[in-house]
Amino acid sequence: MSKHLFDLLSREAELRASVENVSTYSELADLYEGKLPSRYDKYFPKQEANHIINMIRLAHDDLATQVGRIPDFVVNAQNQTAAEMKRASKLEKIAFSYLNGSRPTGRLFMWELAWWLLVGRAVAIVVPDTEKERPVYELRDPRTCYPGVRRRAGTRPIELSDLLFKYEIPSVEAERRGLAPRVDSEGNVSSETTIVEYLDETRWVVVSEGGTAKVAEHGLGTVPGVVFQAFAPNMYTGISQFNDQISIMVAISRIISQKLAFGDRIVYPIYWVKGHEGSVRLGPYQLNKLSPAGEMGSLQPTQTLQADRDIAMLERFSRILNRNPEMRQGEISSRSVYQASKTLETLAEAIDQVVGRYWDVVGTGMQQLTQIAFRMDEVLWGDVERSISGVMRGRKIIDSYVPSKDIAGRYDIQVNYGFGVGGYQGFLQNVQANAAGFVSRRRVMEEMPGVSDVDAELRTIELEQMDQVVIEQFKALAAQGQLDVLLWAELRDRMAKKGTPLVDVIREYNERIQKQAELALAQGGAEALTAPPPPEGLPGEEERPMRGLPPAALAGV
């Protein structure tokens, strides 16, 4: 039965396979590792070096780093109550924890996802981790994925009916996973074993070529995976951002080879000899003996090759294709300034042309992936309490949650790159909108990286504002001569040395002043606080009130 299931799923994968798509992805993967497609071998004779330039690899890495940035997960609060704000914040932390615990983890997951997306397509699934009892994001090789599409928007899949994977793994790994390896006709175990995986809305099936099958019911009601795909107007697979670079790379490699050959001809020219009688080699040199009427000369190249100029032109074409806009193409003069005068706003808007287009694809796909993880977490481990730890928007977070209580069917989440456009543009727009009164301060802080707990940050700001009010009041008292400067200096030193909070310092200051007032009242009544010094005082001493607040304010009289 298992063998029949393997054959059935394997044939289905072959029917869905796009030979052109798989070959293109494989060519670009080989090219990234420094291997040109075989069809270009004719441009490089056997005796001629094949100069592989890392131009495409560096450009690919550069763009993948920009596209694969960590996005912002935002859950909109349904009302302005403290409990609802706290719940929305916890959902955001849960979403960040899923990404931090992905395979590969965090930033590397986003970078590799962007790398495959730039090739044309990326595939990620949500895997249940039975040991840690939590959902885990896992990247898959798109060359082994054959999705079943239920609905498309143009050529882009927006609703999957299933995901089908067919790939080979070492037989040792297959045995470790409890899957029977491939056995040849003579009974020998092969080094590689073919595995087929099938995921739909209810179950997960894994079958090996050796005839072993594993079936699990996940009961999510949705396919636990997402296909991220670049745009293609006429194909059901995305167009690669770097496929057009191969011919440019071959041209650059050929020009470099020609330039080296030209340099060899200058250093070691072709000599011609007339009336030659013999030669004597002396070390690395050779002395030629000519007849009385003999002649000798060299053949120089007929013209100088413009190799450097041609290489620079082709490299510019490559940067235009890979790292548009112009600000990312190395358009820098010798004085390290941009040749064209551009404002910061122009530079920020320019990055939208390429990176922003892929951010839209990544944001939508990560939103679907997070919703699947929410659903899996609640369905499979609804009553399990687990901790959250990691880095969220540049800050370390430590919290805990129970899926049935804190998620409770609430899967709506936004994944966006509003702050990241141009590095700062989105944030400036939010700040300007807040200054104009169009959005709240909370909304600006929620979309600002580096703030993991908006409620805690707002409370901190309010406390700082209250402290500032007290500081201003103390300044006013000092200006009126009603501040006990010596007492405040003593408390200020304690605050600096022991780290006493400002509120405690203020409280102790008031207590000390109150005690001074009570002591004065006990010794001579309220009149003693303002009575002039006795006649036997120091000669020339003027009458002066006691330092501190007015007696009426201190004594309550």
Coordinates of C-alpha atoms in Angstrom, one line a residue:
M1 CA 0.0 0.0 0.0
S2 CA 2.8 2.4 0.9
K3 CA 4.7 1.6 -2.3
H4 CA 1.5 2.3 -4.3
L5 CA 1.1 5.6 -2.5
F6 CA 4.6 6.6 -3.3
D7 CA 4.2 5.8 -7.0
L8 CA 0.9 7.8 -7.1
L9 CA 2.4 10.9 -5.4
S10 CA 5.6 10.7 -7.5
R11 CA 3.6 10.6 -10.7
E12 CA 1.6 13.6 -9.6
A13 CA 4.8 15.5 -8.9
E14 CA 6.1 14.7 -12.4
L15 CA 2.8 16.0 -13.9
R16 CA 3.1 19.3 -12.0
A17 CA 6.9 19.7 -12.6
S18 CA 8.0 22.6 -14.8
V19 CA 11.3 21.5 -16.4
E20 CA 12.2 25.0 -17.5
N21 CA 11.6 26.4 -14.0
V22 CA 13.7 23.8 -12.3
S23 CA 16.5 24.1 -14.8
T24 CA 16.6 27.9 -14.4
Y25 CA 16.7 27.7 -10.6
S26 CA 19.5 25.1 -10.8
E27 CA 21.5 27.2 -13.2
L28 CA 21.3 30.3 -10.9
A29 CA 22.2 28.2 -7.9
D30 CA 25.2 26.8 -9.7
L31 CA 26.1 30.2 -10.9
Y32 CA 26.1 31.5 -7.3
E33 CA 28.6 28.8 -6.5
G34 CA 30.8 29.9 -9.4
K35 CA 29.8 27.5 -12.2
L36 CA 28.7 28.8 -15.6
P37 CA 26.0 26.9 -17.5
S38 CA 27.4 24.4 -20.0
R39 CA 25.9 26.2 -23.0
Y40 CA 28.5 28.9 -22.6
D41 CA 31.5 26.5 -22.7
K42 CA 32.0 27.3 -26.4
Y43 CA 33.0 30.8 -25.5
F44 CA 35.9 29.6 -23.5
P45 CA 38.4 27.3 -25.4
K46 CA 40.1 24.6 -23.3
Q47 CA 43.4 26.4 -23.3
E48 CA 41.7 29.7 -22.2
A49 CA 40.9 30.5 -18.6
N50 CA 37.3 30.9 -17.6
H51 CA 37.3 34.0 -15.4
I52 CA 34.3 33.7 -13.1
I53 CA 33.5 37.1 -11.6
N54 CA 31.7 37.3 -8.3
M55 CA 29.6 40.2 -9.6
I56 CA 26.3 38.3 -9.6
R57 CA 26.9 36.7 -6.2
L58 CA 27.7 40.0 -4.5
A59 CA 24.7 41.8 -6.2
H60 CA 22.4 38.9 -5.2
D61 CA 23.6 39.0 -1.6
D62 CA 23.2 42.7 -1.5
L63 CA 19.7 42.8 -2.7
A64 CA 18.7 39.7 -0.6
T65 CA 20.0 41.5 2.5
Q66 CA 17.7 44.5 1.7
V67 CA 14.6 42.4 0.8
G68 CA 15.2 40.0 3.7
R69 CA 15.0 42.5 6.6
I70 CA 13.1 41.6 9.7
P71 CA 9.5 43.0 9.2
D72 CA 7.3 44.6 11.8
F73 CA 4.4 42.5 13.2
V74 CA 1.5 44.8 14.2
V75 CA -1.8 43.8 15.9
N76 CA -4.4 46.5 15.9
A77 CA -6.1 46.9 19.3
Q78 CA -9.9 46.7 19.1
N79 CA -10.3 49.4 21.8
Q80 CA -8.2 51.6 24.0
T81 CA -8.5 49.7 27.3
A82 CA -5.3 48.6 29.1
A83 CA -6.3 44.9 28.8
E84 CA -6.8 45.1 25.1
M85 CA -3.6 47.0 24.6
K86 CA -1.7 44.4 26.6
R87 CA -3.3 41.5 24.6
A88 CA -2.4 43.1 21.2
S89 CA 1.2 43.6 22.5
K90 CA 1.4 40.0 23.6
L91 CA 0.2 38.7 20.2
E92 CA 3.0 40.7 18.5
K93 CA 5.5 39.1 20.9
I94 CA 4.2 35.7 20.0
A95 CA 4.6 36.4 16.3
F96 CA 8.2 37.6 16.8
S97 CA 8.9 34.4 18.8
Y98 CA 7.8 32.3 15.9
L99 CA 10.3 34.0 13.6
N100 CA 13.1 33.8 16.2
G101 CA 12.6 30.1 16.5
S102 CA 12.4 29.3 12.8
R103 CA 14.7 27.0 10.8
P104 CA 17.0 28.6 10.0
T105 CA 16.5 31.1 12.8
G106 CA 15.4 34.7 12.5
R107 CA 17.4 36.9 10.2
L108 CA 18.9 34.0 8.4
F109 CA 15.4 32.7 7.6
M110 CA 14.4 36.0 6.1
W111 CA 17.6 36.3 4.1
E112 CA 17.4 32.9 2.6
L113 CA 13.7 33.4 1.9
A114 CA 14.6 36.6 0.0
W115 CA 17.4 34.8 -1.8
W116 CA 15.1 32.2 -3.3
L117 CA 12.4 34.8 -4.0
L118 CA 14.9 36.8 -6.1
V119 CA 15.5 33.6 -8.0
G120 CA 11.7 33.5 -8.7
R121 CA 10.0 31.6 -5.9
A122 CA 10.4 30.8 -2.2
V123 CA 8.5 28.1 -0.1
A124 CA 8.0 28.0 3.6
I125 CA 5.9 25.7 5.8
V126 CA 4.9 25.6 9.4
V127 CA 6.2 22.4 11.1
P128 CA 4.9 21.2 14.6
D129 CA 7.8 20.8 17.0
T130 CA 6.5 18.0 19.3
E131 CA 9.4 18.3 21.7
K132 CA 9.1 22.0 22.4
E133 CA 5.4 21.9 21.6
R134 CA 5.3 24.9 19.3
P135 CA 5.0 25.7 15.6
V136 CA 8.2 26.3 13.7
Y137 CA 8.8 28.0 10.3
E138 CA 10.9 25.9 7.9
L139 CA 12.3 26.9 4.5
R140 CA 12.1 24.4 1.7
D141 CA 14.0 24.2 -1.7
P142 CA 11.5 25.5 -4.3
R143 CA 13.0 23.2 -6.9
T144 CA 11.5 20.3 -5.0
C145 CA 8.1 21.8 -4.4
Y146 CA 5.1 21.2 -6.7
P147 CA 2.1 23.2 -5.2
G148 CA -1.5 22.5 -6.0
V149 CA -3.2 25.8 -6.6
R150 CA -6.9 26.3 -6.0
R151 CA -7.1 29.9 -6.9
R152 CA -4.8 32.4 -8.6
A153 CA -4.6 36.2 -9.0
G154 CA -3.3 36.4 -12.6
T155 CA -0.4 34.0 -12.5
R156 CA 0.3 34.3 -8.8
P157 CA -1.1 31.6 -6.5
I158 CA -3.2 33.0 -3.6
E159 CA -4.9 29.9 -2.3
L160 CA -3.3 26.5 -2.2
S161 CA -5.1 23.1 -2.3
D162 CA -2.0 21.2 -1.2
L163 CA 1.8 21.2 -1.2
L164 CA 3.8 18.3 -2.8
F165 CA 7.5 17.8 -2.2
K166 CA 9.8 15.3 -3.9
Y167 CA 13.5 15.2 -3.1
E168 CA 16.4 12.9 -2.3
I169 CA 18.1 12.5 1.1
P170 CA 21.0 10.2 2.2
S171 CA 19.7 6.8 3.1
V172 CA 21.3 7.1 6.5
E173 CA 19.2 10.1 7.2
A174 CA 16.1 8.3 5.9
E175 CA 16.7 5.4 8.4
R176 CA 17.2 7.9 11.2
R177 CA 13.8 9.4 10.4
G178 CA 12.2 5.9 10.4
L179 CA 11.8 5.7 6.6
A180 CA 12.8 2.7 4.6
P181 CA 15.7 3.4 2.2
R182 CA 15.9 2.6 -1.5
V183 CA 17.0 -1.0 -2.2
D184 CA 18.2 -2.1 -5.7
S185 CA 17.4 -5.3 -7.5
E186 CA 20.4 -7.1 -5.8
G187 CA 19.3 -6.1 -2.3
N188 CA 21.9 -3.4 -1.8
V189 CA 20.9 -0.2 0.0
S190 CA 21.4 2.8 -2.2
S191 CA 23.2 5.9 -1.0
E192 CA 20.3 8.2 -1.7
T193 CA 16.6 7.7 -1.1
T194 CA 13.7 9.6 -2.7
I195 CA 11.1 11.1 -0.3
V196 CA 7.7 12.4 -1.2
E197 CA 5.7 14.7 1.2
Y198 CA 2.1 15.7 0.8
L199 CA 0.4 18.4 2.8
D200 CA -3.3 19.4 2.5
E201 CA -5.9 21.0 4.8
T202 CA -6.2 18.0 7.1
R203 CA -3.2 15.7 7.0
W204 CA 0.6 15.4 6.4
V205 CA 1.9 12.4 4.5
V206 CA 5.6 11.4 4.2
V207 CA 6.4 8.4 2.0
S208 CA 9.9 6.9 1.1
E209 CA 10.9 5.1 -2.0
G210 CA 11.5 2.1 0.2
G211 CA 7.8 1.7 0.9
T212 CA 7.5 3.3 4.3
A213 CA 4.7 5.9 5.0
K214 CA 3.9 8.2 7.9
V215 CA 0.5 9.9 8.1
A216 CA -0.4 12.6 10.6
E217 CA -3.7 14.5 11.0
H218 CA -3.1 18.1 11.8
G219 CA -6.7 19.3 11.6
L220 CA -5.8 23.0 10.8
G221 CA -8.4 23.4 8.0
T222 CA -5.7 25.1 5.9
V223 CA -2.5 24.1 4.1
P224 CA 0.4 24.7 6.5
G225 CA 2.6 26.4 4.0
V226 CA 3.0 29.5 1.8
V227 CA 4.5 30.0 -1.7
F228 CA 6.2 33.4 -2.1
Q229 CA 6.4 34.2 -5.8
A230 CA 7.8 37.0 -7.9
F231 CA 5.7 38.5 -10.7
A232 CA 5.5 37.0 -14.1
P233 CA 2.9 38.1 -16.6
N234 CA 2.7 34.9 -18.7
M235 CA 4.2 32.2 -16.6
Y236 CA 3.0 30.3 -13.5
T237 CA 6.5 30.6 -12.0
G238 CA 8.1 33.9 -11.0
I239 CA 10.7 35.6 -13.2
S240 CA 14.2 35.6 -11.7
Q241 CA 15.8 38.9 -10.9
F242 CA 19.2 37.6 -12.0
N243 CA 18.6 35.3 -14.9
D244 CA 19.5 38.1 -17.4
Q245 CA 22.9 38.5 -15.8
I246 CA 24.5 35.3 -17.2
S247 CA 25.1 36.7 -20.6
I248 CA 26.6 39.9 -19.2
M249 CA 28.9 37.8 -16.9
V250 CA 30.0 35.7 -19.9
A251 CA 30.8 38.9 -21.9
I252 CA 32.8 40.3 -19.0
S253 CA 34.7 37.1 -18.6
R254 CA 35.5 37.0 -22.3
I255 CA 36.8 40.6 -22.3
I256 CA 39.0 39.9 -19.3
S257 CA 40.4 36.8 -21.2
Q258 CA 41.1 39.0 -24.2
K259 CA 42.7 41.7 -22.1
L260 CA 45.1 39.1 -20.6
A261 CA 45.9 37.7 -24.0
F262 CA 46.6 41.3 -25.2
G263 CA 48.9 41.9 -22.3
D264 CA 50.8 38.6 -23.1
R265 CA 51.4 39.8 -26.6
I266 CA 52.9 43.1 -25.3
V267 CA 55.3 41.4 -22.9
Y268 CA 56.0 38.4 -25.1
P269 CA 55.5 39.6 -28.7
I270 CA 55.7 37.3 -31.8
Y271 CA 59.1 37.6 -33.3
W272 CA 60.0 37.0 -37.0
V273 CA 63.5 36.2 -38.2
K274 CA 65.0 36.3 -41.8
G275 CA 68.3 34.6 -42.6
H276 CA 68.5 32.8 -39.3
E277 CA 71.6 30.6 -38.7
G278 CA 71.2 29.4 -35.1
S279 CA 70.6 30.4 -31.5
V280 CA 72.1 30.1 -28.2
R281 CA 70.0 30.1 -25.0
L282 CA 71.5 31.9 -22.0
G283 CA 69.3 31.4 -18.9
P284 CA 65.9 32.8 -19.6
Y285 CA 67.1 34.6 -22.7
Q286 CA 68.0 33.5 -26.1
L287 CA 70.7 35.0 -28.4
N288 CA 69.9 34.7 -32.1
K289 CA 72.7 34.5 -34.7
L290 CA 71.8 35.9 -38.1
S291 CA 73.4 35.8 -41.4
P292 CA 75.1 38.9 -42.8
A293 CA 71.8 39.8 -44.6
G294 CA 69.5 38.6 -41.9
E295 CA 66.7 40.6 -40.3
M296 CA 64.7 40.3 -37.1
G297 CA 61.5 42.0 -35.9
S298 CA 58.4 41.6 -33.8
L299 CA 54.6 41.7 -34.5
Q300 CA 52.8 44.1 -32.2
P301 CA 49.0 44.1 -31.7
T302 CA 47.4 46.3 -34.3
Q303 CA 45.4 48.3 -31.9
T304 CA 44.9 48.8 -28.1
L305 CA 41.9 47.1 -26.7
Q306 CA 39.4 49.2 -24.8
A307 CA 38.8 46.4 -22.3
D308 CA 38.5 48.5 -19.2
R309 CA 35.9 50.8 -20.7
D310 CA 33.9 47.9 -22.0
I311 CA 34.1 46.0 -18.6
A312 CA 32.9 49.2 -16.8
M313 CA 30.0 49.5 -19.2
L314 CA 28.9 45.9 -18.7
E315 CA 29.2 46.2 -14.9
R316 CA 27.0 49.2 -15.0
F317 CA 24.4 47.3 -16.9
S318 CA 24.6 44.6 -14.3
R319 CA 24.1 47.0 -11.4
I320 CA 21.2 48.6 -13.2
L321 CA 19.5 45.2 -13.5
N322 CA 20.4 44.1 -9.9
R323 CA 20.7 47.1 -7.7
N324 CA 18.4 49.7 -9.0
P325 CA 17.9 52.6 -8.1
E326 CA 20.9 54.7 -9.1
M327 CA 21.9 55.5 -5.5
R328 CA 22.8 51.7 -5.1
Q329 CA 24.8 51.5 -8.4
G330 CA 28.0 53.1 -7.2
E331 CA 27.3 56.4 -8.8
I332 CA 30.0 58.1 -6.6
S333 CA 32.6 60.7 -7.8
S334 CA 36.2 60.8 -6.7
R335 CA 35.3 63.1 -3.9
S336 CA 32.9 60.5 -2.4
V337 CA 29.8 62.5 -3.1
Y338 CA 26.9 61.7 -5.3
Q339 CA 27.4 63.1 -8.8
A340 CA 23.8 64.3 -9.0
S341 CA 22.4 66.5 -6.3
K342 CA 19.7 64.5 -4.6
T343 CA 17.8 65.2 -1.4
L344 CA 17.4 62.6 1.2
E345 CA 13.8 62.2 0.3
T346 CA 14.7 61.4 -3.3
L347 CA 17.2 58.8 -2.2
A348 CA 14.6 57.2 0.2
E349 CA 11.9 57.1 -2.5
A350 CA 14.3 55.5 -5.0
I351 CA 14.7 52.3 -3.1
D352 CA 11.0 51.5 -3.6
Q353 CA 11.6 50.6 -7.3
V354 CA 13.0 47.2 -6.6
V355 CA 13.1 46.4 -2.8
G356 CA 9.6 47.8 -2.1
R357 CA 8.1 45.5 -4.8
Y358 CA 9.6 42.4 -3.1
W359 CA 8.6 43.7 0.4
D360 CA 5.0 43.6 -0.7
V361 CA 5.4 39.9 -1.6
V362 CA 7.3 39.0 1.6
G363 CA 4.9 41.0 3.9
T364 CA 1.8 39.2 2.5
G365 CA 3.4 35.8 2.7
M366 CA 4.7 36.3 6.2
Q367 CA 1.2 37.4 7.3
Q368 CA -0.3 34.1 6.0
L369 CA 2.6 32.1 7.6
T370 CA 2.0 33.8 11.0
Q371 CA -1.8 33.2 10.8
I372 CA -1.1 29.5 10.2
A373 CA 1.3 29.4 13.2
F374 CA -1.3 31.0 15.4
R375 CA -3.9 28.4 14.3
M376 CA -1.5 25.5 14.8
D377 CA -0.4 26.7 18.2
E378 CA -4.0 26.9 19.4
V379 CA -5.2 23.7 17.9
L380 CA -2.3 21.4 18.9
W381 CA -1.2 23.0 22.2
G382 CA -4.0 25.2 23.3
D383 CA -3.5 24.7 27.1
V384 CA 0.3 24.5 27.2
E385 CA 1.9 27.5 28.8
R386 CA 5.3 28.5 27.3
S387 CA 7.8 31.3 27.6
I388 CA 8.7 33.9 25.0
S389 CA 12.2 35.0 24.7
G390 CA 14.2 36.7 22.0
V391 CA 14.8 40.0 20.4
M392 CA 11.9 42.1 19.2
R393 CA 12.5 45.4 17.4
G394 CA 16.0 45.6 18.8
R395 CA 15.0 44.8 22.4
K396 CA 15.1 41.6 24.4
I397 CA 11.7 40.3 25.5
I398 CA 10.8 37.8 28.2
D399 CA 7.1 36.8 28.6
S400 CA 4.8 33.8 28.7
Y401 CA 1.5 32.9 27.1
V402 CA -1.2 30.2 26.8
P403 CA -2.5 29.8 23.2
S404 CA -6.1 29.1 24.1
K405 CA -6.2 32.2 26.4
D406 CA -3.9 34.7 24.6
I407 CA -4.6 33.8 21.0
A408 CA -8.2 32.5 21.3
G409 CA -9.0 32.6 17.6
R410 CA -7.5 36.0 16.9
Y411 CA -5.3 35.5 13.9
D412 CA -5.4 39.0 12.3
I413 CA -2.0 40.5 12.1
Q414 CA -0.2 43.0 9.9
V415 CA 3.3 42.4 8.5
N416 CA 4.7 45.5 7.0
Y417 CA 7.9 47.4 6.2
G418 CA 6.5 51.0 6.8
F419 CA 9.5 52.1 8.8
G420 CA 12.1 50.5 6.5
V421 CA 11.3 52.4 3.3
G422 CA 14.5 54.3 2.6
G423 CA 15.6 53.5 6.1
Y424 CA 13.7 56.3 7.7
Q425 CA 11.0 57.7 5.5
G426 CA 8.0 55.8 6.9
F427 CA 9.0 56.8 10.4
L428 CA 9.3 60.5 9.5
Q429 CA 5.9 60.3 7.9
N430 CA 4.3 58.9 11.1
V431 CA 6.1 61.6 13.2
Q432 CA 4.8 64.3 10.9
A433 CA 1.3 62.9 11.0
N434 CA 1.4 62.8 14.8
A435 CA 2.6 66.4 15.0
A436 CA -0.3 67.4 12.7
G437 CA -2.8 65.6 14.9
F438 CA -3.8 62.9 12.4
V439 CA -2.5 59.8 14.2
S440 CA -1.9 59.0 17.9
R441 CA 1.4 58.8 19.6
R442 CA 0.7 55.2 20.4
R443 CA 0.3 54.4 16.7
V444 CA 3.6 56.0 15.9
M445 CA 5.4 54.0 18.6
E446 CA 3.7 50.7 17.6
E447 CA 5.2 51.0 14.1
M448 CA 8.6 52.1 15.4
P449 CA 11.4 49.5 15.6
G450 CA 13.2 49.4 19.0
V451 CA 10.0 49.6 21.1
S452 CA 8.9 46.1 22.2
D453 CA 6.3 47.1 24.8
V454 CA 4.4 50.3 23.9
D455 CA 2.4 50.4 27.2
A456 CA 5.6 50.2 29.3
E457 CA 7.2 52.8 27.1
L458 CA 4.3 55.2 27.5
R459 CA 4.3 54.7 31.2
T460 CA 8.0 55.5 31.3
I461 CA 7.4 58.7 29.3
E462 CA 4.5 59.8 31.6
L463 CA 6.7 59.2 34.7
E464 CA 9.5 61.3 33.1
Q465 CA 7.0 64.0 32.5
M466 CA 5.9 64.0 36.1
D467 CA 9.5 64.1 37.2
Q468 CA 10.0 67.1 34.9
V469 CA 7.1 68.9 36.5
V470 CA 8.6 68.4 40.0
I471 CA 12.0 69.6 38.7
E472 CA 10.4 72.7 37.3
Q473 CA 8.7 73.3 40.7
F474 CA 12.0 73.0 42.5
K475 CA 13.5 75.5 40.1
A476 CA 10.7 77.9 40.9
L477 CA 11.3 77.4 44.7
A478 CA 15.0 78.0 44.2
A479 CA 14.3 81.2 42.3
Q480 CA 12.1 82.5 45.1
G481 CA 14.7 81.7 47.7
Q482 CA 12.5 79.0 49.3
L483 CA 14.6 76.0 48.7
D484 CA 16.9 74.5 51.3
V485 CA 20.0 74.3 49.1
L486 CA 22.2 72.6 51.6
L487 CA 19.6 69.9 52.3
W488 CA 19.0 69.4 48.6
A489 CA 22.7 69.1 47.9
E490 CA 23.0 66.4 50.5
L491 CA 20.2 64.4 49.0
R492 CA 21.5 65.0 45.5
D493 CA 24.9 63.4 46.5
R494 CA 23.1 60.4 47.9
M495 CA 21.1 60.1 44.7
A496 CA 24.3 60.2 42.6
K497 CA 26.2 57.7 44.8
K498 CA 23.5 55.2 45.7
G499 CA 21.2 55.6 42.8
T500 CA 18.2 56.7 44.9
P501 CA 15.2 57.4 42.6
L502 CA 14.1 61.0 42.2
V503 CA 10.7 60.4 43.7
D504 CA 12.3 59.0 46.9
V505 CA 14.6 62.0 47.1
I506 CA 11.6 64.4 46.8
R507 CA 9.7 62.5 49.5
E508 CA 12.7 62.5 51.9
Y509 CA 13.2 66.2 51.2
N510 CA 9.6 67.0 52.2
E511 CA 9.9 64.8 55.3
R512 CA 13.1 66.6 56.4
I513 CA 11.5 70.0 55.9
Q514 CA 8.4 69.0 57.8
K515 CA 10.6 67.8 60.7
Q516 CA 12.4 71.1 60.7
A517 CA 9.1 72.9 60.9
E518 CA 7.7 70.7 63.7
L519 CA 10.9 71.1 65.7
A520 CA 10.8 74.8 65.3
L521 CA 7.1 74.9 66.4
A522 CA 7.9 72.7 69.5
Q523 CA 10.7 75.0 70.6
G524 CA 9.0 78.4 70.2
G525 CA 5.7 78.2 68.5
A526 CA 5.0 79.6 65.1
E527 CA 6.4 83.0 66.0
A528 CA 9.8 81.4 66.5
L529 CA 10.0 80.5 62.8
T530 CA 10.0 84.2 61.8
A531 CA 11.3 85.9 64.9
P532 CA 14.5 88.0 64.5
P533 CA 17.7 86.8 66.0
P534 CA 18.3 87.6 69.7
P535 CA 20.2 90.9 70.5
E536 CA 23.2 88.9 71.7
G537 CA 23.7 87.7 68.1
L538 CA 26.8 88.3 66.2
P539 CA 27.7 91.9 65.6
G540 CA 26.4 93.3 62.4
E541 CA 24.2 90.2 61.7
E542 CA 21.1 91.2 59.9
E543 CA 17.6 89.8 60.5
R544 CA 16.7 87.0 58.1
P545 CA 14.0 84.3 57.9
M546 CA 14.8 80.6 58.3
R547 CA 15.9 78.8 55.2
G548 CA 13.2 76.7 53.5
L549 CA 9.6 77.0 52.7
P550 CA 7.4 79.7 54.4
P551 CA 6.5 78.6 58.0
A552 CA 2.8 78.7 57.2
A553 CA 3.2 76.2 54.4
L554 CA 5.4 73.9 56.5
A555 CA 3.4 74.0 59.8
G556 CA 0.0 74.1 58.3
V557 CA -0.8 77.5 60.0

